[in-house]
PDB file of C-alpha atoms in Angstrom:
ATOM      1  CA  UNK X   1     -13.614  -7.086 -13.837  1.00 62.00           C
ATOM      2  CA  UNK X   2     -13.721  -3.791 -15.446  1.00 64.00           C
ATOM      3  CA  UNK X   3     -14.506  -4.267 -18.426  1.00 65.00           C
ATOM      4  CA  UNK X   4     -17.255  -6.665 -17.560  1.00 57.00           C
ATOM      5  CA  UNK X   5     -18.888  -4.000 -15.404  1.00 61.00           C
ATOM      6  CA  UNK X   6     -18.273  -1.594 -18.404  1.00 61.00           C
ATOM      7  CA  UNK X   7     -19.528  -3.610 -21.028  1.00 64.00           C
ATOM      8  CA  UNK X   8     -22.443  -4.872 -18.769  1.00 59.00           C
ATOM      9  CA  UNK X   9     -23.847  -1.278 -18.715  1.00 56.00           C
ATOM     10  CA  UNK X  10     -22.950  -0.812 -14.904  1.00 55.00           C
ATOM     11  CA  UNK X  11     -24.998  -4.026 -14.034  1.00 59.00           C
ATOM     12  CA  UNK X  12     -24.358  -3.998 -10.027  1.00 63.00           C
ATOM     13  CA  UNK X  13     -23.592  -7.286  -9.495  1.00 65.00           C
ATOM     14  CA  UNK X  14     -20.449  -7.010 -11.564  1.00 68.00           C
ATOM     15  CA  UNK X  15     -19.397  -3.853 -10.256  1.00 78.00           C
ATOM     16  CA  UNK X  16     -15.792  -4.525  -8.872  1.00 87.00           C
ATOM     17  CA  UNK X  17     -14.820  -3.149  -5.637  1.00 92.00           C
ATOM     18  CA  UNK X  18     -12.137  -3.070  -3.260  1.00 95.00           C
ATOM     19  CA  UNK X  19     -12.579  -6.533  -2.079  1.00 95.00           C
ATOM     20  CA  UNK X  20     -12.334  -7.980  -5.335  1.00 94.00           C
ATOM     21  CA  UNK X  21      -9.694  -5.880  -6.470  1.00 95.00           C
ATOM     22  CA  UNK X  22      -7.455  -6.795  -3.239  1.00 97.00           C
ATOM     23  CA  UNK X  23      -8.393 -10.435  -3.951  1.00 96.00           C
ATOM     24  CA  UNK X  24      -6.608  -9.932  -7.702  1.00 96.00           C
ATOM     25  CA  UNK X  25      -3.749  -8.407  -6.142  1.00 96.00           C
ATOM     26  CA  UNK X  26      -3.257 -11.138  -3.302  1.00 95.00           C
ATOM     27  CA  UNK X  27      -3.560 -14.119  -5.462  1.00 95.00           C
ATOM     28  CA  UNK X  28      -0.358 -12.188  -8.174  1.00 95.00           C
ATOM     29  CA  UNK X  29       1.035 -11.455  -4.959  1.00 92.00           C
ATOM     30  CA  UNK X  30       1.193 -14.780  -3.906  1.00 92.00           C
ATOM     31  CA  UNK X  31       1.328 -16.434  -7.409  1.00 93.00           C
ATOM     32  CA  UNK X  32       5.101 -16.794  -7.356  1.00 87.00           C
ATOM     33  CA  UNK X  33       4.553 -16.404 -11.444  1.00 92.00           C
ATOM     34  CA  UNK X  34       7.348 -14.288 -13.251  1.00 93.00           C
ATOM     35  CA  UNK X  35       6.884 -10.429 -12.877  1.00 95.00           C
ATOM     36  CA  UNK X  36       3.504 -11.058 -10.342  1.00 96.00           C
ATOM     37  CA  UNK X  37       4.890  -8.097  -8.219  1.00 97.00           C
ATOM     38  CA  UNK X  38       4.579  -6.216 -11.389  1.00 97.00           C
ATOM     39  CA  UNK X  39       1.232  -7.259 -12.099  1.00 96.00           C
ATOM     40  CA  UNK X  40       0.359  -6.591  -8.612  1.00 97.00           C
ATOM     41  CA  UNK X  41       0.930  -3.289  -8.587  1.00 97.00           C
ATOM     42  CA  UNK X  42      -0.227  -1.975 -12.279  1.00 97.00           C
ATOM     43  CA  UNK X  43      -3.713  -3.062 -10.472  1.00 96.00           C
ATOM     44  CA  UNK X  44      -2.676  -1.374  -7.711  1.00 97.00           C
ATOM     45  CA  UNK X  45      -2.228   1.885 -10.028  1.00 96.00           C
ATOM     46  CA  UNK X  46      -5.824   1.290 -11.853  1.00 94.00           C
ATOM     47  CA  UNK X  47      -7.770   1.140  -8.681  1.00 94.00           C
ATOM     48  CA  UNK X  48      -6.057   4.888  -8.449  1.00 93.00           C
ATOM     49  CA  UNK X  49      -7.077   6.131 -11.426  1.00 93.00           C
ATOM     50  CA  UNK X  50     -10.495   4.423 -11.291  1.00 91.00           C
ATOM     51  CA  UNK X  51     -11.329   5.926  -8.092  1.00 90.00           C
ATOM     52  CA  UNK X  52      -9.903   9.613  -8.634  1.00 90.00           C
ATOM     53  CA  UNK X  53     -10.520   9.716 -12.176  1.00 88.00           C
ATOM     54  CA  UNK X  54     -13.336  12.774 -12.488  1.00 91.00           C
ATOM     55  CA  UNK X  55     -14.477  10.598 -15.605  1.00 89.00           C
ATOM     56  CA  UNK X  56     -15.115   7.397 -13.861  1.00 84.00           C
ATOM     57  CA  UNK X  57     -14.783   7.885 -10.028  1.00 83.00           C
ATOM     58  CA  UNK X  58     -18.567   7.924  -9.674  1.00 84.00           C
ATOM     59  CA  UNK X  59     -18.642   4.433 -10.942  1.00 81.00           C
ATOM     60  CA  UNK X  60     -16.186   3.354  -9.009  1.00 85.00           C
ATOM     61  CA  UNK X  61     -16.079   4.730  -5.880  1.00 86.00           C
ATOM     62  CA  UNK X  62     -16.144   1.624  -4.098  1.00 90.00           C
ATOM     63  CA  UNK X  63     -12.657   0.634  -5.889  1.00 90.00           C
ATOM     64  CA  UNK X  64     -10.107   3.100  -4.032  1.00 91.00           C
ATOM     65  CA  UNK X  65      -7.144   1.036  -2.481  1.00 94.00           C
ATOM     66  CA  UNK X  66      -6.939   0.645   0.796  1.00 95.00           C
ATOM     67  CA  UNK X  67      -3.694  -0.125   3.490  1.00 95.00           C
ATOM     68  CA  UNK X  68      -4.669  -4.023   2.081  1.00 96.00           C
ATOM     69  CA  UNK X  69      -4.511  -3.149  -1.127  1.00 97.00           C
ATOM     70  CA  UNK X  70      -1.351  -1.356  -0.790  1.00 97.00           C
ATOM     71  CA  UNK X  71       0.048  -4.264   2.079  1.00 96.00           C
ATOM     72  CA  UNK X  72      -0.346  -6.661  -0.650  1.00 96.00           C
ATOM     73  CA  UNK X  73       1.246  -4.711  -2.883  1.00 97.00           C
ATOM     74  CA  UNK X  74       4.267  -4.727  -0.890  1.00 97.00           C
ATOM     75  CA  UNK X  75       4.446  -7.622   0.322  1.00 94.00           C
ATOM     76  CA  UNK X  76       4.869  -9.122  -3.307  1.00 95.00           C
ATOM     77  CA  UNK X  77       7.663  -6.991  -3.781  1.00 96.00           C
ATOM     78  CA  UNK X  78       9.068  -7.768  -0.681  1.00 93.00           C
ATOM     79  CA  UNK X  79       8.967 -12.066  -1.830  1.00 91.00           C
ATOM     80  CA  UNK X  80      10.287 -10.449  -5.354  1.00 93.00           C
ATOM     81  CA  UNK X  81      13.567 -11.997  -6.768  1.00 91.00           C
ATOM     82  CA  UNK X  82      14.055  -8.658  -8.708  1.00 95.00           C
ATOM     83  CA  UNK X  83      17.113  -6.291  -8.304  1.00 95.00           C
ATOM     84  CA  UNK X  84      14.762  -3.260  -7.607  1.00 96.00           C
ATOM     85  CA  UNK X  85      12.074  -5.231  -5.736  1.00 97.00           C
ATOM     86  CA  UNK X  86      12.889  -3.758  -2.347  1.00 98.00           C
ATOM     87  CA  UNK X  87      13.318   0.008  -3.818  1.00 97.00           C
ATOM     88  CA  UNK X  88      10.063  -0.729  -5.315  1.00 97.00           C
ATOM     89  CA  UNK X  89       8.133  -1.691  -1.736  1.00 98.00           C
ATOM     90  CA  UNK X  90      10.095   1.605  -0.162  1.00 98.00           C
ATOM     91  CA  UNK X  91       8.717   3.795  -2.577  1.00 97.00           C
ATOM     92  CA  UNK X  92       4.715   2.352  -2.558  1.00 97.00           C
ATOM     93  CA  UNK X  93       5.468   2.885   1.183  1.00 97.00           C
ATOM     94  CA  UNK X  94       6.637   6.524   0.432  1.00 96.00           C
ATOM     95  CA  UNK X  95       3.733   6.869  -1.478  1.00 95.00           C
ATOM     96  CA  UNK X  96       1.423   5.607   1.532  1.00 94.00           C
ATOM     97  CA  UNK X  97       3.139   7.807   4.090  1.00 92.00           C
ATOM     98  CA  UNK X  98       2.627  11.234   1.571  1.00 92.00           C
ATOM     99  CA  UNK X  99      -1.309  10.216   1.280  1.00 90.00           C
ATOM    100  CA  UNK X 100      -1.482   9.730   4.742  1.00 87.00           C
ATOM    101  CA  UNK X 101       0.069  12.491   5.210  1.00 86.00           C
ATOM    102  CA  UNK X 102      -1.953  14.440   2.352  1.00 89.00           C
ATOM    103  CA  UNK X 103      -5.168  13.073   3.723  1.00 88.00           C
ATOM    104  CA  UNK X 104      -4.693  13.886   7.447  1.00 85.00           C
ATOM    105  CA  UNK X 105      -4.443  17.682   6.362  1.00 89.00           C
ATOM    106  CA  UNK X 106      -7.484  17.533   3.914  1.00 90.00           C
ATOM    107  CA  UNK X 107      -9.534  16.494   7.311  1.00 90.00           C
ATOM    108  CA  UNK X 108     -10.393  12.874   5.818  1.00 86.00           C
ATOM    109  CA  UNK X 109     -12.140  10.695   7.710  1.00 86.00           C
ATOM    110  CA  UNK X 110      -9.751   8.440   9.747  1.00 80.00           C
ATOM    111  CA  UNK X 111     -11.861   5.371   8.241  1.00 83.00           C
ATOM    112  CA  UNK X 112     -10.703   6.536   4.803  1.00 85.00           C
ATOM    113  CA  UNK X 113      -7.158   7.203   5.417  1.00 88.00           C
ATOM    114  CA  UNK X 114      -4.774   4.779   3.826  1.00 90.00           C
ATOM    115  CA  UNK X 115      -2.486   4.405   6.632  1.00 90.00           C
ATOM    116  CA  UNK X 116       1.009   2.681   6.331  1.00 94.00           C
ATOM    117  CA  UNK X 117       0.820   0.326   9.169  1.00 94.00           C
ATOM    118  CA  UNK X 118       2.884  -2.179  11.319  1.00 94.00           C
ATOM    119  CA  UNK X 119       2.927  -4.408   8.359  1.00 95.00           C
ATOM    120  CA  UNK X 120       3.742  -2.168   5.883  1.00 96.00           C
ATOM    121  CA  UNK X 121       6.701  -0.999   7.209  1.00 96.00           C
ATOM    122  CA  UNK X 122       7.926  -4.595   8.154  1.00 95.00           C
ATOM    123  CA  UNK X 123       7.694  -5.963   4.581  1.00 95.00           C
ATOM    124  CA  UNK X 124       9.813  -3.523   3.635  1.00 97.00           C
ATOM    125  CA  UNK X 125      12.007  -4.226   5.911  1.00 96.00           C
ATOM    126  CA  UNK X 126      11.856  -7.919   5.128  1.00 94.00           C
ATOM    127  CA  UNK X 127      12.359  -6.820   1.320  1.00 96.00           C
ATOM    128  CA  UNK X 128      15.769  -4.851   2.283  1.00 97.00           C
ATOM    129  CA  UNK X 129      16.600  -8.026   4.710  1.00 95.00           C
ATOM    130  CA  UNK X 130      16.536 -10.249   1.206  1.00 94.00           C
ATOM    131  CA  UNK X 131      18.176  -7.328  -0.946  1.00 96.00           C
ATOM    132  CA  UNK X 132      21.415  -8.588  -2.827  1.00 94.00           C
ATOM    133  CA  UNK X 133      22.168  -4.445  -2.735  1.00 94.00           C
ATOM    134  CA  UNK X 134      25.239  -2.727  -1.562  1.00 94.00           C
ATOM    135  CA  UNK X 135      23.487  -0.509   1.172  1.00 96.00           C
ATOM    136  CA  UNK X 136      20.444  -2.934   2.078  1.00 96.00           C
ATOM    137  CA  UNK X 137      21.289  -3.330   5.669  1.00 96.00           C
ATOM    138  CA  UNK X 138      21.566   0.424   6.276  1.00 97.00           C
ATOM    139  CA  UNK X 139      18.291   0.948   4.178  1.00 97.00           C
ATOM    140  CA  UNK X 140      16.676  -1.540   6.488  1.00 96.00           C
ATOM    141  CA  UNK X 141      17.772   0.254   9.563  1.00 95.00           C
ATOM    142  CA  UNK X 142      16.717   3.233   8.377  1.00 96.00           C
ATOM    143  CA  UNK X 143      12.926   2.476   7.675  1.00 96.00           C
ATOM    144  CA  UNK X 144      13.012   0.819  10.955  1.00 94.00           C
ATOM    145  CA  UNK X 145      13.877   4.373  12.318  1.00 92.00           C
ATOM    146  CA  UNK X 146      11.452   5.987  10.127  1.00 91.00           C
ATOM    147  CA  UNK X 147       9.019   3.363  11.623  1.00 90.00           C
ATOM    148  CA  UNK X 148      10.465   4.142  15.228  1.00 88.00           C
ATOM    149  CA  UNK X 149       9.739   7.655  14.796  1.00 85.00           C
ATOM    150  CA  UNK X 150       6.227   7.449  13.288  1.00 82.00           C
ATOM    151  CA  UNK X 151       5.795   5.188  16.689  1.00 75.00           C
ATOM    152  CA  UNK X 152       6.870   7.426  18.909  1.00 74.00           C
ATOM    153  CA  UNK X 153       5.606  10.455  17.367  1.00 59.00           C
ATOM    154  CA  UNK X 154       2.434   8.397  17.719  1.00 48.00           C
ATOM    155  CA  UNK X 155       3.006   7.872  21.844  1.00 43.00           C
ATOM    156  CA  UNK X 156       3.421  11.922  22.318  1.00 46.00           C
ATOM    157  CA  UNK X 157       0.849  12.666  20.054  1.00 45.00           C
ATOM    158  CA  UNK X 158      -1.633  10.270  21.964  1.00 44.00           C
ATOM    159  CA  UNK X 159      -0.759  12.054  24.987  1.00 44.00           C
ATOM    160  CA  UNK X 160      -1.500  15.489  23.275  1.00 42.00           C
ATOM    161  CA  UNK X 161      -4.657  14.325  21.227  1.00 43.00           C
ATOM    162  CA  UNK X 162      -2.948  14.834  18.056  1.00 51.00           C
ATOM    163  CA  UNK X 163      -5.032  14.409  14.922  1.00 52.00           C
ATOM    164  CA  UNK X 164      -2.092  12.822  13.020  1.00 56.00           C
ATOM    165  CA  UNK X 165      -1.262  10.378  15.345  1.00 56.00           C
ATOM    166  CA  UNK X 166      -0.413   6.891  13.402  1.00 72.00           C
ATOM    167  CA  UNK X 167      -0.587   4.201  16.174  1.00 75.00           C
ATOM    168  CA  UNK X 168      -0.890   1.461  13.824  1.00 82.00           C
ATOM    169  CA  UNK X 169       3.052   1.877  12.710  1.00 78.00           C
ATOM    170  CA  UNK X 170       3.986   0.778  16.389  1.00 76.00           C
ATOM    171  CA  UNK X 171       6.906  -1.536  15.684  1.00 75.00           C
ATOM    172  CA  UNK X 172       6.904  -5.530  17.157  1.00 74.00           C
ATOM    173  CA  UNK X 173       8.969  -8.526  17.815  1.00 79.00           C
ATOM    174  CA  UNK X 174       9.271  -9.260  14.209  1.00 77.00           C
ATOM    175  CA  UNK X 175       9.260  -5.577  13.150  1.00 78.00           C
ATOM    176  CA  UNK X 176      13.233  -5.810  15.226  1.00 80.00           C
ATOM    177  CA  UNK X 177      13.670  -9.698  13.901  1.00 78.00           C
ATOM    178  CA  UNK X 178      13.523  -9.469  10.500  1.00 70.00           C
TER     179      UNK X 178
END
């Protein structure tokens, strides 16, 4: 996609942009193909550096990842056969919760905000739930109680008007049956 917009000489109609970007990342996500989860997420990392790159960001502006870019992301780590796949989804959620956190102080517009959400947090528990590792049940647990916390942080700061509220990180039936 890139380098068809680049070698087009910016020709708008094949700019890439989110969309199309999240559409790559889905179908390696889903592909079940060897290393797809990696794939996934190098695209992942070039939307990032398209988008904030001083060099290029005004070209593609329309290409920063968003919580589905990042959901998909995660999820094909979390359907990952490999030894570090859930590790992997806990640190692109990591990652998530320091923008959000990043982007809530910078006074971005809540529209803008990637925001680790109910599903996010899930898939990574559903990637610790399938983890052959020693301490997978405990890491489970413990981004459920991350997620807990970011929920009920979320409640009290609803009731105070709180500009970093995250009520999409509210936990659900699966969220506790995974």
């Amino acid at each position: 996609m890139v380098r068809l917009y680049d070698s087009g000489h910016g020709r708008q109609e094949v700019r890439p942009n989110v969309v199309s970007f999240n559409t790559v990342i889905d179908a390696w996500a889903k592909s079940g193909e060897p290393r797809s989860e990696r794939h996934a997420e190098s695209i992942l990392r070039r939307m990032d550096e398209l988008s904030s790159n001083p060099d290029t960001r005004h070209h593609y502006e329309d290409c920063r990842p968003d919580t589905i870019s990042y959901n998909a992301v995660v999820h094909a780590w979390g359907r990952s056969r490999d030894p570090s796949a859930a590790r992997r989804a806990e640190a692109i959620l990591r990652r998530m919760e320091q923008r959000y956190e990043e982007d809530i102080k910078k006074g971005v517009d809540r529209n803008n905000i990637i925001t680790p959400d109910v599903t996010t947090y899930t898939s990574v528990i559903n990637a610790w739930a399938r983890s052959r590792e020693k301490d997978a049940a405990s890491r489970a647990e413990s981004v459920l109680k991350r997620m807990e916390k970011a929920s009920s942080s979320s409640l009290s700061a609803k009731e105070k008007n709180s500009k970093s509220a995250n009520f999409a990180a509210r936990p659900t039936v699966l969220s506790y049956n995974t």
